[in-house]
Tab-separated table of C-alpha atoms in Angstrom:
chain	number	residue	atom	x	y	z
A	1	MET	CA	-38.079	0.978	24.418
A	2	MET	CA	-37.664	3.555	21.622
A	3	ASP	CA	-37.444	2.091	18.099
A	4	ILE	CA	-34.253	2.644	16.108
A	5	VAL	CA	-35.743	5.173	13.659
A	6	SER	CA	-37.087	7.412	16.437
A	7	LEU	CA	-33.859	7.072	18.390
A	8	TRP	CA	-31.796	8.040	15.343
A	9	ASP	CA	-34.053	11.021	14.499
A	10	LYS	CA	-33.594	12.420	18.005
A	11	THR	CA	-29.858	11.764	17.804
A	12	LEU	CA	-29.592	13.628	14.491
A	13	GLN	CA	-31.305	16.690	15.918
A	14	LEU	CA	-28.784	16.779	18.743
A	15	ILE	CA	-25.794	16.276	16.431
A	16	LYS	CA	-27.064	18.932	14.016
A	17	GLY	CA	-26.662	21.556	16.711
A	18	GLU	CA	-23.050	20.520	17.310
A	19	LEU	CA	-21.755	20.693	13.728
A	20	SER	CA	-21.470	23.164	10.878
A	21	ARG	CA	-24.082	22.750	8.152
A	22	PRO	CA	-21.563	21.546	5.489
A	23	SER	CA	-20.179	18.858	7.812
A	24	PHE	CA	-23.627	17.676	8.866
A	25	ASN	CA	-24.903	17.556	5.283
A	26	ALA	CA	-21.770	15.821	4.009
A	27	PHE	CA	-21.567	13.020	6.550
A	28	PHE	CA	-24.912	12.555	8.320
A	29	LYS	CA	-27.796	13.182	5.912
A	30	GLN	CA	-27.342	9.904	4.026
A	31	ILE	CA	-27.042	7.634	7.072
A	32	VAL	CA	-29.803	5.027	7.409
A	33	PRO	CA	-30.473	3.347	10.793
A	34	LEU	CA	-30.657	-0.409	10.165
A	35	LYS	CA	-30.773	-2.556	13.252
A	36	ILE	CA	-30.144	-2.872	16.956
A	37	TYR	CA	-28.453	-6.120	17.904
A	38	SER	CA	-27.365	-6.822	21.463
A	39	ASN	CA	-25.277	-3.764	22.411
A	40	ASP	CA	-24.675	-2.646	18.827
A	41	LEU	CA	-26.608	-0.013	16.897
A	42	ILE	CA	-25.948	-0.543	13.206
A	43	LEU	CA	-26.004	2.306	10.686
A	44	LEU	CA	-25.864	2.058	6.882
A	45	VAL	CA	-23.487	4.565	5.231
A	46	PRO	CA	-23.080	5.320	1.502
A	47	ASN	CA	-19.362	4.665	0.976
A	48	GLU	CA	-16.048	3.711	2.525
A	49	PHE	CA	-14.898	7.322	2.717
A	50	THR	CA	-17.909	8.404	4.804
A	51	LYS	CA	-17.470	5.329	7.003
A	52	SER	CA	-13.828	6.206	7.619
A	53	ILE	CA	-14.619	9.844	8.497
A	54	LEU	CA	-17.443	8.869	10.862
A	55	GLU	CA	-15.285	6.295	12.651
A	56	ASP	CA	-12.268	8.571	12.961
A	57	ARG	CA	-13.901	11.918	13.770
A	58	TYR	CA	-17.475	11.525	14.926
A	59	LEU	CA	-17.893	8.155	16.646
A	60	THR	CA	-17.639	9.555	20.180
A	61	LEU	CA	-20.136	12.322	19.356
A	62	ILE	CA	-22.605	9.840	17.810
A	63	GLU	CA	-22.436	7.321	20.651
A	64	GLY	CA	-22.659	10.055	23.280
A	65	SER	CA	-25.690	11.597	21.569
A	66	ILE	CA	-27.484	8.242	21.201
A	67	ASN	CA	-26.897	7.367	24.815
A	68	GLN	CA	-28.524	10.602	25.954
A	69	PHE	CA	-31.861	9.252	24.690
A	70	SER	CA	-31.459	5.600	25.621
A	71	LEU	CA	-31.296	3.842	28.956
A	72	LYS	CA	-29.075	1.230	27.352
A	73	LYS	CA	-25.570	2.129	26.220
A	74	TYR	CA	-24.925	1.262	22.571
A	75	ASN	CA	-21.811	0.790	20.484
A	76	VAL	CA	-22.258	2.194	16.978
A	77	LYS	CA	-21.245	0.074	13.977
A	78	PHE	CA	-21.201	1.273	10.357
A	79	VAL	CA	-21.868	-0.983	7.365
A	80	LEU	CA	-21.849	-0.402	3.600
A	81	ASN	CA	-24.448	-3.036	2.668
A	82	GLU	CA	-27.597	-4.314	4.326
A	83	SER	CA	-26.353	-7.809	3.521
A	84	GLU	CA	-23.650	-7.314	6.161
A	85	VAL	CA	-26.272	-7.562	8.921
A	86	GLU	CA	-28.308	-10.399	7.414
A	87	GLY	CA	-28.096	-13.465	9.638
A	88	LEU	CA	-26.244	-11.424	12.244
A	89	ASP	CA	-27.706	-13.442	15.125
A	90	GLU	CA	-26.265	-16.660	13.746
A	91	GLU	CA	-22.952	-15.198	12.570
A	92	ASP	CA	-22.273	-13.502	15.870
A	93	ASN	CA	-21.995	-16.840	17.608
A	94	LYS	CA	-19.893	-18.562	14.955
A	95	PRO	CA	-16.192	-18.941	15.695
A	96	SER	CA	-14.044	-16.915	13.345
A	97	ASN	CA	-10.618	-18.231	12.432
A	98	ILE	CA	-9.552	-14.792	11.339
A	99	LYS	CA	-10.527	-13.157	14.618
A	100	LYS	CA	-9.179	-16.034	16.680
A	101	ASN	CA	-5.828	-16.358	14.957
A	102	TYR	CA	-5.069	-12.820	13.973
A	103	PRO	CA	-7.308	-9.829	14.644
A	104	ASN	CA	-5.109	-7.105	13.145
A	105	LEU	CA	-5.071	-7.885	9.434
A	106	ASN	CA	-6.541	-4.953	7.542
A	107	PRO	CA	-9.822	-6.215	5.995
A	108	LYS	CA	-9.283	-3.939	2.974
A	109	TYR	CA	-5.930	-5.519	2.109
A	110	THR	CA	-6.905	-8.569	0.049
A	111	PHE	CA	-5.858	-9.900	-3.347
A	112	ASP	CA	-9.215	-8.754	-4.740
A	113	THR	CA	-8.494	-5.124	-3.858
A	114	PHE	CA	-4.883	-5.170	-5.083
A	115	VAL	CA	-4.352	-3.491	-8.454
A	116	ILE	CA	-1.875	-5.370	-10.650
A	117	GLY	CA	0.450	-3.510	-13.017
A	118	ASN	CA	3.891	-3.847	-14.582
A	119	SER	CA	5.480	-2.510	-11.399
A	120	ASN	CA	4.143	-5.271	-9.138
A	121	ARG	CA	3.001	-8.151	-11.364
A	122	PHE	CA	5.792	-10.561	-10.409
A	123	ALA	CA	5.547	-9.760	-6.689
A	124	HIS	CA	1.775	-10.305	-6.792
A	125	ALA	CA	2.157	-13.654	-8.570
A	126	ALA	CA	4.733	-14.784	-6.003
A	127	CYS	CA	2.441	-13.809	-3.123
A	128	VAL	CA	-0.511	-15.677	-4.640
A	129	ALA	CA	1.666	-18.766	-5.083
A	130	VAL	CA	2.748	-18.610	-1.437
A	131	ALA	CA	-0.817	-18.032	-0.224
A	132	GLU	CA	-2.090	-21.039	-2.168
A	133	SER	CA	0.761	-23.357	-1.158
A	134	PRO	CA	2.402	-22.152	2.074
A	135	ALA	CA	5.963	-23.442	2.592
A	136	LYS	CA	5.847	-25.228	-0.779
A	137	ALA	CA	6.329	-22.413	-3.283
A	138	TYR	CA	8.921	-19.918	-2.020
A	139	ASN	CA	10.207	-19.988	1.531
A	140	PRO	CA	11.107	-17.451	2.667
A	141	LEU	CA	9.456	-14.888	0.413
A	142	PHE	CA	11.234	-11.533	0.640
A	143	LEU	CA	9.389	-8.446	-0.686
A	144	TYR	CA	11.136	-5.111	-0.995
A	145	GLY	CA	10.291	-1.663	-2.310
A	146	GLY	CA	9.755	1.947	-1.298
A	147	VAL	CA	7.204	3.311	1.141
A	148	GLY	CA	3.564	3.107	0.100
A	149	LEU	CA	3.984	0.781	-2.889
A	150	GLY	CA	1.880	-2.145	-1.630
A	151	LYS	CA	4.195	-4.467	0.320
A	152	THR	CA	2.008	-4.452	3.426
A	153	HIS	CA	-1.124	-4.870	1.301
A	154	LEU	CA	0.305	-8.038	-0.256
A	155	MET	CA	1.424	-9.418	3.101
A	156	HIS	CA	-2.034	-8.921	4.597
A	157	ALA	CA	-3.573	-10.451	1.459
A	158	ILE	CA	-1.477	-13.588	1.959
A	159	GLY	CA	-2.673	-13.784	5.562
A	160	HIS	CA	-6.337	-13.354	4.615
A	161	HIS	CA	-6.147	-15.990	1.881
A	162	ILE	CA	-4.505	-18.579	4.118
A	163	LEU	CA	-6.931	-17.922	6.979
A	164	THR	CA	-9.865	-18.283	4.601
A	165	GLU	CA	-8.727	-21.317	2.613
A	166	LYS	CA	-6.746	-23.428	5.090
A	167	LYS	CA	-8.047	-25.333	8.113
A	168	ASP	CA	-7.296	-23.639	11.445
A	169	PRO	CA	-3.982	-22.069	10.435
A	170	LYS	CA	-1.940	-20.107	12.938
A	171	VAL	CA	-0.985	-16.860	11.210
A	172	VAL	CA	0.981	-14.054	12.844
A	173	TYR	CA	1.683	-10.670	11.270
A	174	VAL	CA	4.048	-8.326	13.106
A	175	SER	CA	6.301	-5.378	12.363
A	176	SER	CA	9.966	-5.812	13.221
A	177	GLU	CA	9.626	-2.885	15.636
A	178	LYS	CA	6.844	-4.650	17.550
A	179	PHE	CA	8.832	-7.889	17.494
A	180	THR	CA	11.760	-6.015	19.065
A	181	ASN	CA	9.595	-4.334	21.716
A	182	GLU	CA	7.932	-7.617	22.667
A	183	LEU	CA	11.333	-9.275	22.932
A	184	ILE	CA	12.601	-6.525	25.255
A	185	ASN	CA	9.484	-6.793	27.437
A	186	SER	CA	9.743	-10.579	27.586
A	187	ILE	CA	13.334	-10.326	28.826
A	188	LYS	CA	12.437	-7.627	31.338
A	189	ASN	CA	9.470	-9.611	32.688
A	190	ASP	CA	11.173	-13.017	32.496
A	191	ARG	CA	8.726	-14.306	29.852
A	192	ASN	CA	11.156	-15.494	27.191
A	193	GLU	CA	9.446	-18.858	26.802
A	194	GLU	CA	6.061	-17.225	26.242
A	195	PHE	CA	7.568	-14.943	23.582
A	196	ARG	CA	9.234	-17.835	21.770
A	197	ASN	CA	6.077	-19.936	21.810
A	198	LYS	CA	4.131	-17.084	20.256
A	199	TYR	CA	6.416	-16.782	17.236
A	200	ARG	CA	7.770	-20.308	16.832
A	201	ASN	CA	4.499	-22.225	17.082
A	202	VAL	CA	2.856	-20.730	13.999
A	203	ASP	CA	2.140	-21.920	10.477
A	204	VAL	CA	2.792	-18.571	8.822
A	205	LEU	CA	4.915	-15.665	10.047
A	206	LEU	CA	4.638	-12.329	8.249
A	207	ILE	CA	7.184	-9.785	9.443
A	208	ASP	CA	7.091	-6.244	8.070
A	209	ASP	CA	9.933	-3.725	7.713
A	210	ILE	CA	12.688	-6.148	8.662
A	211	GLN	CA	15.315	-3.453	7.978
A	212	PHE	CA	14.639	-2.035	11.451
A	213	ILE	CA	16.282	-4.999	13.191
A	214	ALA	CA	19.610	-4.059	11.574
A	215	GLY	CA	22.107	-3.091	14.247
A	216	LYS	CA	20.019	-4.652	17.047
A	217	GLU	CA	22.141	-7.647	18.015
A	218	GLY	CA	19.704	-9.174	20.506
A	219	THR	CA	16.765	-8.931	18.122
A	220	GLN	CA	18.786	-10.392	15.252
A	221	GLU	CA	19.881	-13.275	17.473
A	222	GLU	CA	16.297	-14.064	18.486
A	223	PHE	CA	14.926	-13.708	14.965
A	224	PHE	CA	17.694	-15.945	13.600
A	225	HIS	CA	16.591	-18.769	15.903
A	226	THR	CA	12.906	-18.073	15.217
A	227	PHE	CA	13.590	-18.228	11.476
A	228	ASN	CA	15.502	-21.500	11.786
A	229	SER	CA	12.836	-23.065	13.984
A	230	LEU	CA	10.048	-22.219	11.535
A	231	HIS	CA	11.993	-23.108	8.398
A	232	GLU	CA	13.065	-26.480	9.774
A	233	ALA	CA	9.428	-27.190	10.689
A	234	ASN	CA	8.409	-26.356	7.097
A	235	LYS	CA	6.430	-23.263	8.108
A	236	GLN	CA	6.019	-20.283	5.775
A	237	ILE	CA	7.960	-17.048	6.369
A	238	ILE	CA	7.201	-13.807	4.516
A	239	ILE	CA	9.427	-10.772	5.046
A	240	SER	CA	9.240	-7.200	3.774
A	241	SER	CA	11.824	-4.433	3.638
A	242	ASP	CA	12.473	-1.116	1.946
A	243	ARG	CA	15.583	-2.604	0.278
A	244	PRO	CA	17.023	-6.013	-0.703
A	245	PRO	CA	18.922	-8.022	1.938
A	246	LYS	CA	22.349	-7.186	0.492
A	247	GLU	CA	21.670	-3.450	0.958
A	248	ILE	CA	20.517	-3.581	4.604
A	249	PRO	CA	23.413	-2.138	6.617
A	250	THR	CA	24.600	-3.891	9.800
A	251	LEU	CA	22.461	-6.935	9.055
A	252	GLU	CA	24.253	-10.088	10.178
A	253	ASP	CA	25.543	-12.236	7.318
A	254	ARG	CA	23.841	-15.344	8.689
A	255	LEU	CA	20.450	-13.585	8.506
A	256	ARG	CA	21.223	-12.146	5.096
A	257	SER	CA	21.979	-15.628	3.776
A	258	ARG	CA	18.731	-16.977	5.281
A	259	PHE	CA	16.710	-14.227	3.588
A	260	GLU	CA	18.360	-15.039	0.263
A	261	MET	CA	17.478	-18.749	0.509
A	262	GLY	CA	14.037	-18.253	-1.019
A	263	LEU	CA	12.613	-15.777	-3.514
A	264	ILE	CA	13.435	-12.057	-3.454
A	265	THR	CA	11.093	-9.818	-5.433
A	266	ASP	CA	10.681	-6.062	-5.630
A	267	ILE	CA	7.790	-3.646	-6.124
A	268	GLN	CA	8.427	-0.505	-8.157
A	269	ALA	CA	6.522	2.779	-8.258
A	270	PRO	CA	3.374	2.319	-10.380
A	271	ASP	CA	3.373	3.552	-13.971
A	272	PHE	CA	0.687	5.912	-15.276
A	273	GLU	CA	-1.699	3.155	-16.381
A	274	THR	CA	-1.475	1.433	-13.005
A	275	ARG	CA	-2.001	4.715	-11.151
A	276	ILE	CA	-5.208	5.281	-13.121
A	277	ALA	CA	-6.343	1.719	-12.337
A	278	ILE	CA	-5.632	2.245	-8.623
A	279	LEU	CA	-7.728	5.416	-8.554
A	280	ARG	CA	-10.574	3.711	-10.426
A	281	LYS	CA	-10.501	0.808	-7.975
A	282	LYS	CA	-10.627	3.122	-4.961
A	283	ALA	CA	-13.496	5.149	-6.442
A	284	GLN	CA	-15.365	1.929	-7.208
A	285	MET	CA	-14.838	0.536	-3.696
A	286	GLU	CA	-16.066	3.762	-2.125
A	287	ARG	CA	-18.936	4.082	-4.622
A	288	ILE	CA	-17.883	7.534	-5.711
A	289	ASP	CA	-18.322	8.888	-9.229
A	290	VAL	CA	-15.012	10.478	-10.207
A	291	PRO	CA	-14.654	11.974	-13.717
A	292	ASN	CA	-11.847	10.537	-15.859
A	293	GLU	CA	-10.201	13.950	-16.212
A	294	VAL	CA	-9.875	14.180	-12.423
A	295	MET	CA	-8.238	10.754	-12.183
A	296	THR	CA	-5.913	11.634	-15.053
A	297	TYR	CA	-4.951	14.902	-13.346
A	298	ILE	CA	-4.113	13.122	-10.089
A	299	ALA	CA	-2.276	10.238	-11.788
A	300	LYS	CA	-0.144	12.545	-13.943
A	301	ASN	CA	0.952	14.655	-11.001
A	302	ILE	CA	1.374	12.176	-8.144
A	303	LYS	CA	3.841	9.450	-9.060
A	304	SER	CA	5.801	8.581	-5.936
A	305	ASN	CA	3.592	6.016	-4.199
A	306	ILE	CA	0.108	4.582	-3.862
A	307	ARG	CA	-0.499	6.043	-0.421
A	308	GLU	CA	-0.073	9.610	-1.672
A	309	LEU	CA	-2.109	8.824	-4.781
A	310	GLU	CA	-5.085	7.531	-2.788
A	311	GLY	CA	-4.644	10.326	-0.268
A	312	ALA	CA	-5.058	12.893	-3.038
A	313	LEU	CA	-8.312	11.282	-4.166
A	314	THR	CA	-9.565	11.188	-0.571
A	315	ARG	CA	-8.787	14.889	-0.259
A	316	VAL	CA	-10.781	15.669	-3.417
A	317	VAL	CA	-13.751	13.629	-2.172
A	318	ALA	CA	-13.640	15.328	1.233
A	319	TYR	CA	-13.439	18.762	-0.383
A	320	SER	CA	-16.430	17.892	-2.548
A	321	SER	CA	-18.460	16.765	0.471
A	322	LEU	CA	-17.560	19.699	2.690
A	323	THR	CA	-18.255	22.322	0.011
A	324	ASN	CA	-21.370	20.489	-1.222
A	325	ARG	CA	-20.125	20.529	-4.835
A	326	HIS	CA	-19.836	17.815	-7.458
A	327	ILE	CA	-16.377	16.411	-8.156
A	328	SER	CA	-14.945	18.132	-11.225
A	329	PHE	CA	-11.566	19.036	-12.686
A	330	ASP	CA	-11.811	22.583	-11.298
A	331	LEU	CA	-12.718	21.301	-7.841
A	332	ALA	CA	-9.804	18.827	-7.933
A	333	THR	CA	-7.250	21.514	-8.829
A	334	GLU	CA	-8.664	23.678	-6.051
A	335	ALA	CA	-8.568	20.866	-3.488
A	336	LEU	CA	-5.028	19.831	-4.403
A	337	LYS	CA	-3.465	23.258	-4.943
A	338	ASP	CA	-1.198	22.794	-1.915
A	339	ILE	CA	-0.090	19.352	-3.103
A	340	ILE	CA	0.124	19.799	-6.864
A	341	THR	CA	1.724	22.982	-8.114
A	342	THR	CA	1.099	23.882	-11.726
A	343	SER	CA	4.451	23.923	-13.475
A	344	LYS	CA	5.217	26.069	-16.449
A	345	THR	CA	8.370	24.131	-17.242
A	346	GLU	CA	8.758	22.415	-20.592
A	347	GLU	CA	7.235	18.937	-20.846
A	348	ILE	CA	9.685	16.098	-20.307
A	349	THR	CA	9.758	13.994	-23.472
A	350	VAL	CA	11.915	11.112	-24.669
A	351	ASN	CA	13.492	13.418	-27.237
A	352	ARG	CA	14.492	15.980	-24.586
A	353	ILE	CA	15.958	13.206	-22.455
A	354	LYS	CA	17.980	11.892	-25.396
A	355	GLU	CA	19.276	15.384	-26.162
A	356	LYS	CA	20.461	15.944	-22.583
A	357	VAL	CA	22.137	12.538	-22.352
A	358	SER	CA	23.766	12.877	-25.785
A	359	ASN	CA	25.271	16.234	-24.779
A	360	VAL	CA	26.703	14.878	-21.522
A	361	PHE	CA	28.090	11.636	-23.000
A	362	ASN	CA	28.985	13.024	-26.428
A	363	ILE	CA	27.041	10.617	-28.632
A	364	LYS	CA	24.793	11.221	-31.632
A	365	MET	CA	20.985	11.210	-31.357
A	366	GLU	CA	20.711	8.364	-33.869
A	367	ASP	CA	22.948	6.205	-31.652
A	368	PHE	CA	20.088	5.760	-29.163
A	369	ASN	CA	18.073	3.792	-31.732
A	370	SER	CA	20.978	2.003	-33.371
A	371	LYS	CA	22.043	-1.609	-32.885
A	372	LYS	CA	25.528	-0.564	-31.749
A	373	ARG	CA	26.522	-2.252	-28.487
A	374	THR	CA	29.867	-0.637	-27.676
A	375	ARG	CA	29.934	0.611	-24.078
A	376	SER	CA	30.403	4.247	-25.160
A	377	ILE	CA	26.952	4.070	-26.802
A	378	ALA	CA	25.131	1.283	-24.928
A	379	TYR	CA	25.726	2.827	-21.498
A	380	PRO	CA	24.327	6.320	-22.315
A	381	ARG	CA	21.389	4.517	-23.969
A	382	GLN	CA	20.737	2.669	-20.700
A	383	ILE	CA	20.948	5.944	-18.776
A	384	ALA	CA	18.403	7.528	-21.124
A	385	MET	CA	16.058	4.547	-20.639
A	386	TYR	CA	16.479	4.845	-16.872
A	387	ILE	CA	15.585	8.552	-16.935
A	388	CYS	CA	12.563	7.868	-19.183
A	389	ARG	CA	11.337	5.355	-16.616
A	390	GLU	CA	11.852	7.817	-13.774
A	391	LEU	CA	10.516	11.018	-15.328
A	392	THR	CA	7.827	10.024	-17.823
A	393	ASP	CA	4.539	8.127	-17.672
A	394	LEU	CA	5.461	5.881	-20.589
A	395	SER	CA	5.027	2.135	-20.169
A	396	LEU	CA	8.022	-0.192	-20.466
A	397	PRO	CA	7.057	-1.390	-23.988
A	398	LYS	CA	6.575	2.220	-25.129
A	399	ILE	CA	10.016	3.230	-23.834
A	400	GLY	CA	11.487	0.249	-25.680
A	401	GLU	CA	9.803	1.407	-28.900
A	402	GLU	CA	11.384	4.851	-28.496
A	403	PHE	CA	14.837	3.246	-28.467
A	404	GLY	CA	14.785	1.415	-31.781
A	405	GLY	CA	12.005	-1.041	-30.989
A	406	ARG	CA	13.768	-2.737	-28.106
A	407	ASP	CA	11.962	-5.233	-25.868
A	408	HIS	CA	10.521	-4.108	-22.515
A	409	THR	CA	12.891	-6.514	-20.724
A	410	THR	CA	15.795	-4.467	-22.103
A	411	VAL	CA	14.309	-1.396	-20.420
A	412	ILE	CA	13.938	-3.278	-17.131
A	413	HIS	CA	17.558	-4.451	-17.335
A	414	ALA	CA	18.747	-0.899	-18.093
A	415	HIS	CA	16.774	0.550	-15.175
A	416	ASP	CA	18.055	-2.088	-12.742
A	417	LYS	CA	21.673	-1.652	-13.883
A	418	ILE	CA	21.662	2.144	-13.654
A	419	SER	CA	19.884	1.985	-10.277
A	420	ARG	CA	22.748	-0.162	-8.969
A	421	ASP	CA	25.403	2.059	-10.547
A	422	ILE	CA	23.910	5.164	-8.926
A	423	GLN	CA	24.323	3.475	-5.546
A	424	GLU	CA	27.924	2.455	-6.236
A	425	ASN	CA	29.349	5.243	-8.413
A	426	ASP	CA	29.205	8.845	-7.180
A	427	ASP	CA	30.365	10.239	-10.530
A	428	ILE	CA	27.540	8.549	-12.451
A	429	LYS	CA	25.065	9.593	-9.772
A	430	ALA	CA	26.153	13.233	-10.060
A	431	LYS	CA	25.820	13.223	-13.856
A	432	ILE	CA	22.363	11.650	-13.805
A	433	ASP	CA	21.170	13.938	-11.006
A	434	LYS	CA	22.314	16.947	-13.043
A	435	ILE	CA	20.516	15.743	-16.195
A	436	MET	CA	17.298	15.044	-14.301
A	437	SER	CA	17.456	18.357	-12.475
A	438	GLU	CA	17.830	20.260	-15.757
A	439	LEU	CA	14.934	18.335	-17.297
A	440	LYS	CA	12.676	19.160	-14.361
A	441	GLY	CA	13.591	22.831	-14.664
């Protein structure tokens, strides 16, 4: 039988002829063959990014090439640390609660990998409380926020923590779409009882994107009874949505009231400091050296959500690997030229925002910092705070300072109020849209 080093050397020679030189150098030169165990051939890779690329793009090529030189067919596994294969013989035969009870939780989505900032601090604290004391802290826990802000990460983190810390818990994570599809199939195949047992005999139910059951009467009916069954049995329910219960259209009132029984908490888009921290965390996890100026460039220009932020960093790292160049500011601007367009418009400052708002609402500049609380002044001040939160990288305390030294909670209140008014008042929405459009140029 050929040893692993010889087998891997032969495999590399075959793969080298199939790929371009940049791709081969970027993703294969640093791989170290570690161990053959049972039907698995284990390879050590330098970082999470390389691991992801190899698994997504090259796994079939690697396994096919290996199996050309071996009588035995191997499955290739990638690891980031040699410690991951220490004691593999013993670990392989140990029962795993996580695998047994729920195999689809993303291993990367834990509390340790979640970056806490002003935009998500309360939601994170609520999730930790639920994970540590299921069905005793907040039940149900309802998380809401835009796409890519970390709701799913927190839900998976709750699942991981409970599976790790509690004895033989039954944890189920499911999207509302999958819940609906399984319900339809159970009806079609006359397996209603099996479906109900799956979701009603659990200790923790995590259901993602609940807004998609709106308008689906049969699904809402089934979930209503599932919710009641679990809640009455003192089992934990965690729900996520892109909006609060009161804003989900065609959601039955009885479900809405159930969702509002526990704690409702939102996750906002991350501020500049949190975006930097997220990029640092990702670079650290993937063991990649990223200059501060590159992280600052990405964080200043990509503000919408974490998924796009991390995607931009991944693109820079890939570009660096494929062109065989070190990560630098110039390389980052080159790699992201299709995503980030250099704008020559005037910088958006608090002063510019105040000027625009004062012109539209006919108040004086000094009124923004004054103690006056009449609606004709307080409301434009709240609008200006809202726009500062939306269009600048300033932290909540810093925005408060710019408005006469007000507390950060005043800024939060202003942002929440104006956000609601935009939804309910078309005239206000039009005025704010016009101001923001002019500021953006």
